[in-house]
């Protein structure tokens, strides 16, 4: 099956801990994105990458970091510097030849 | 700065009725306008999308109307069904800026049987 996988589905973290969210795609897409969704709100862009070994900050990058060492993988680290990390995190990818951005199933992060 | 404003925040419609959701954008450089459907606890899925060179696009029961001069676009859901109950998001992006999606705040639609 082709698609985007995110793991884990649910994640609990204590305050002051860093945590890494996984995003993998087997669609051979060049571009990958991380969005954050808070309850009752739209999605906001955290980071995006259009090519391996390159990425750019989105609108709310503070307290987050990413890497893009492989085309199929774009992990997101939520650091202790992120003041309000509890949210639903969504990864997406798209081909440079098409318009549609495909989303993964999401990871719900809760900081205890 | 909220670049895409969506209304209403919620909508209740009877089965068989029409749901209408409106969005307004500010950046005239946007060149792609998708609508996403999201069910609770799931990732959004593309419903229908339009580019600014056309004023309307229809796919089944879903229609986008686009007004470039007013910087507005809307989603019409005809013959609404209980299975359409979900949250709908409009969005906008620019190919020249990495196709980053800027989302509206969402509309929660409830279709009553």
XYZ file of C-alpha atoms in Angstrom:
225
model
C 0.000 0.000 0.000
C 1.271 3.430 -0.876
C 0.824 6.245 1.576
C 2.050 8.200 4.544
C 2.569 6.639 7.948
C 2.968 8.498 11.200
C 3.967 6.953 14.480
C 3.071 6.731 17.193
C -0.650 7.506 17.010
C -0.676 8.762 20.603
C 2.297 10.117 22.509
C 2.588 11.316 26.069
C 5.493 13.398 27.260
C 6.547 14.968 30.496
C 7.361 18.649 30.553
C 11.012 19.335 29.758
C 11.465 16.267 27.543
C 12.203 16.267 23.837
C 10.176 13.891 21.687
C 10.478 12.844 18.042
C 7.494 12.162 15.794
C 7.984 9.872 12.821
C 6.722 10.476 9.287
C 7.435 8.066 6.440
C 6.085 8.050 2.878
C 6.471 5.548 0.056
C 4.895 7.753 -2.597
C 8.265 8.913 -3.973
C 7.276 12.493 -3.196
C 9.994 15.139 -3.052
C 8.173 17.593 -0.780
C 7.148 16.909 2.803
C 5.422 19.111 5.388
C 4.614 19.220 9.092
C 1.464 20.940 10.351
C 0.084 21.448 13.824
C -3.645 21.401 14.603
C -5.125 22.711 17.843
C -8.706 21.881 18.889
C -11.288 23.682 16.806
C -8.656 25.367 14.652
C -7.112 25.074 11.246
C -3.717 23.598 10.494
C -0.567 25.695 10.796
C 2.719 24.984 9.056
C 5.727 24.119 11.235
C 8.425 23.090 8.729
C 8.638 21.911 5.157
C 11.192 20.296 2.897
C 11.224 20.297 -0.886
C 14.311 18.154 -1.287
C 16.598 15.888 0.709
C 19.005 17.684 3.056
C 17.100 20.951 2.782
C 14.182 22.353 4.802
C 12.580 25.694 5.638
C 10.746 27.123 8.613
C 7.012 27.580 8.465
C 4.853 29.966 10.437
C 5.335 28.365 13.860
C 8.821 26.764 13.812
C 9.942 27.952 17.267
C 10.531 25.004 19.602
C 10.639 22.440 16.786
C 13.399 20.892 14.686
C 13.434 18.593 11.656
C 15.809 16.619 9.488
C 15.546 15.281 5.942
C 18.308 12.740 5.458
C 16.212 10.438 3.282
C 13.562 11.209 0.677
C 10.967 9.031 2.376
C 11.471 10.278 5.946
C 10.868 13.641 7.633
C 10.967 13.319 11.449
C 9.857 16.188 13.682
C 11.384 16.811 17.113
C 9.329 18.737 19.626
C 11.828 20.274 22.007
C 11.412 21.459 25.578
C 11.514 24.997 24.206
C 8.051 24.565 22.696
C 5.790 26.179 25.296
C 2.483 24.591 24.319
C 3.288 21.285 22.587
C -0.018 19.506 23.236
C -1.637 19.253 19.792
C -2.445 17.006 16.852
C 0.517 16.804 14.463
C 0.022 16.063 10.794
C 2.595 15.179 8.184
C 1.945 15.645 4.474
C 3.733 15.066 1.198
C 3.292 15.951 -2.437
C 4.795 15.388 -5.848
C 6.305 18.293 -7.796
C 4.203 17.160 -10.761
C 0.806 17.256 -9.037
C -1.239 19.681 -6.972
C -2.543 17.469 -4.179
C -0.918 17.382 -0.768
C -1.559 14.018 0.936
C -1.850 13.835 4.712
C -0.904 11.104 7.141
C -3.172 9.896 9.965
C -1.583 12.182 12.548
C 0.059 11.895 15.969
C -1.691 13.247 19.025
C 0.887 14.566 21.485
C -0.072 15.258 25.086
C 2.287 16.884 27.551
C 1.599 15.854 31.122
C -2.011 37.528 10.200
C -4.807 35.219 9.158
C -4.617 35.079 5.400
C -7.601 32.801 4.846
C -10.833 33.455 6.719
C -13.552 30.795 6.773
C -17.206 31.009 7.757
C -19.365 29.808 9.365
C -17.594 27.979 12.183
C -20.400 25.428 12.343
C -23.381 24.442 10.266
C -26.380 22.196 10.774
C -28.279 21.018 7.698
C -31.049 18.538 7.109
C -30.432 15.461 4.997
C -30.913 16.391 1.356
C -30.191 20.066 1.976
C -27.382 22.274 0.732
C -24.334 23.141 2.824
C -22.487 26.328 1.904
C -19.094 27.290 3.334
C -17.318 30.510 2.440
C -13.671 31.545 2.438
C -11.900 34.819 1.791
C -8.209 35.282 1.149
C -5.870 38.257 1.166
C -2.812 37.260 -0.831
C -3.471 37.607 -4.564
C -0.404 35.473 -5.310
C -2.207 32.323 -4.164
C -2.715 30.058 -7.180
C -4.308 26.905 -5.789
C -7.397 26.614 -3.588
C -8.245 23.167 -2.157
C -10.978 22.041 0.192
C -10.209 19.300 2.689
C -12.584 17.055 4.648
C -11.535 15.810 8.071
C -13.202 13.256 10.326
C -12.434 13.222 14.078
C -9.008 11.834 14.864
C -8.060 11.478 11.203
C -5.876 13.387 8.782
C -7.535 15.717 6.265
C -8.371 14.347 2.814
C -8.620 16.402 -0.350
C -12.226 16.872 -1.453
C -11.985 19.203 -4.425
C -9.678 21.987 -5.589
C -9.630 24.879 -8.045
C -7.159 27.205 -9.712
C -7.995 30.900 -10.231
C -8.355 30.646 -13.995
C -11.802 29.041 -13.647
C -14.876 30.326 -11.789
C -16.501 27.010 -10.920
C -15.639 23.344 -10.577
C -18.048 20.522 -9.874
C -17.290 16.980 -8.764
C -20.338 14.918 -7.927
C -22.265 16.638 -5.127
C -19.421 19.072 -4.404
C -18.957 22.417 -6.190
C -16.390 25.177 -5.730
C -17.357 28.686 -6.789
C -14.448 31.093 -7.200
C -14.611 34.899 -7.387
C -11.145 36.238 -8.158
C -12.068 39.936 -8.021
C -13.672 39.541 -4.597
C -10.908 37.182 -3.391
C -13.520 34.719 -2.229
C -14.345 31.082 -2.854
C -16.999 28.773 -1.526
C -17.880 25.102 -1.216
C -21.396 23.893 -1.934
C -22.412 20.417 -0.823
C -25.602 19.387 -2.596
C -27.989 16.712 -1.308
C -26.120 16.589 2.023
C -25.920 13.149 3.637
C -25.248 12.113 7.261
C -21.906 10.701 6.069
C -20.901 14.247 5.077
C -20.837 15.208 8.765
C -17.226 16.290 9.232
C -15.041 19.368 9.505
C -14.235 21.123 6.249
C -11.199 23.311 5.686
C -10.486 25.680 2.854
C -6.856 26.399 2.067
C -4.669 28.325 -0.346
C -1.129 27.924 -1.613
C 1.425 29.229 -4.097
C 3.583 26.956 -6.217
C 6.301 29.629 -6.169
C 6.417 29.453 -2.362
C 6.793 25.716 -1.950
C 3.076 24.897 -2.099
C 2.735 25.613 1.607
C -0.926 25.396 2.551
C -2.517 28.267 4.494
C -5.703 26.957 6.080
C -8.954 28.577 7.116
C -10.223 27.935 10.625
C -12.583 25.126 9.626
C -16.339 24.553 9.522
C -17.945 21.748 11.461
C -20.881 20.407 9.441
C -23.584 18.257 10.982
C -26.130 16.656 8.662
C -29.281 15.592 10.489
C -31.175 12.564 9.149
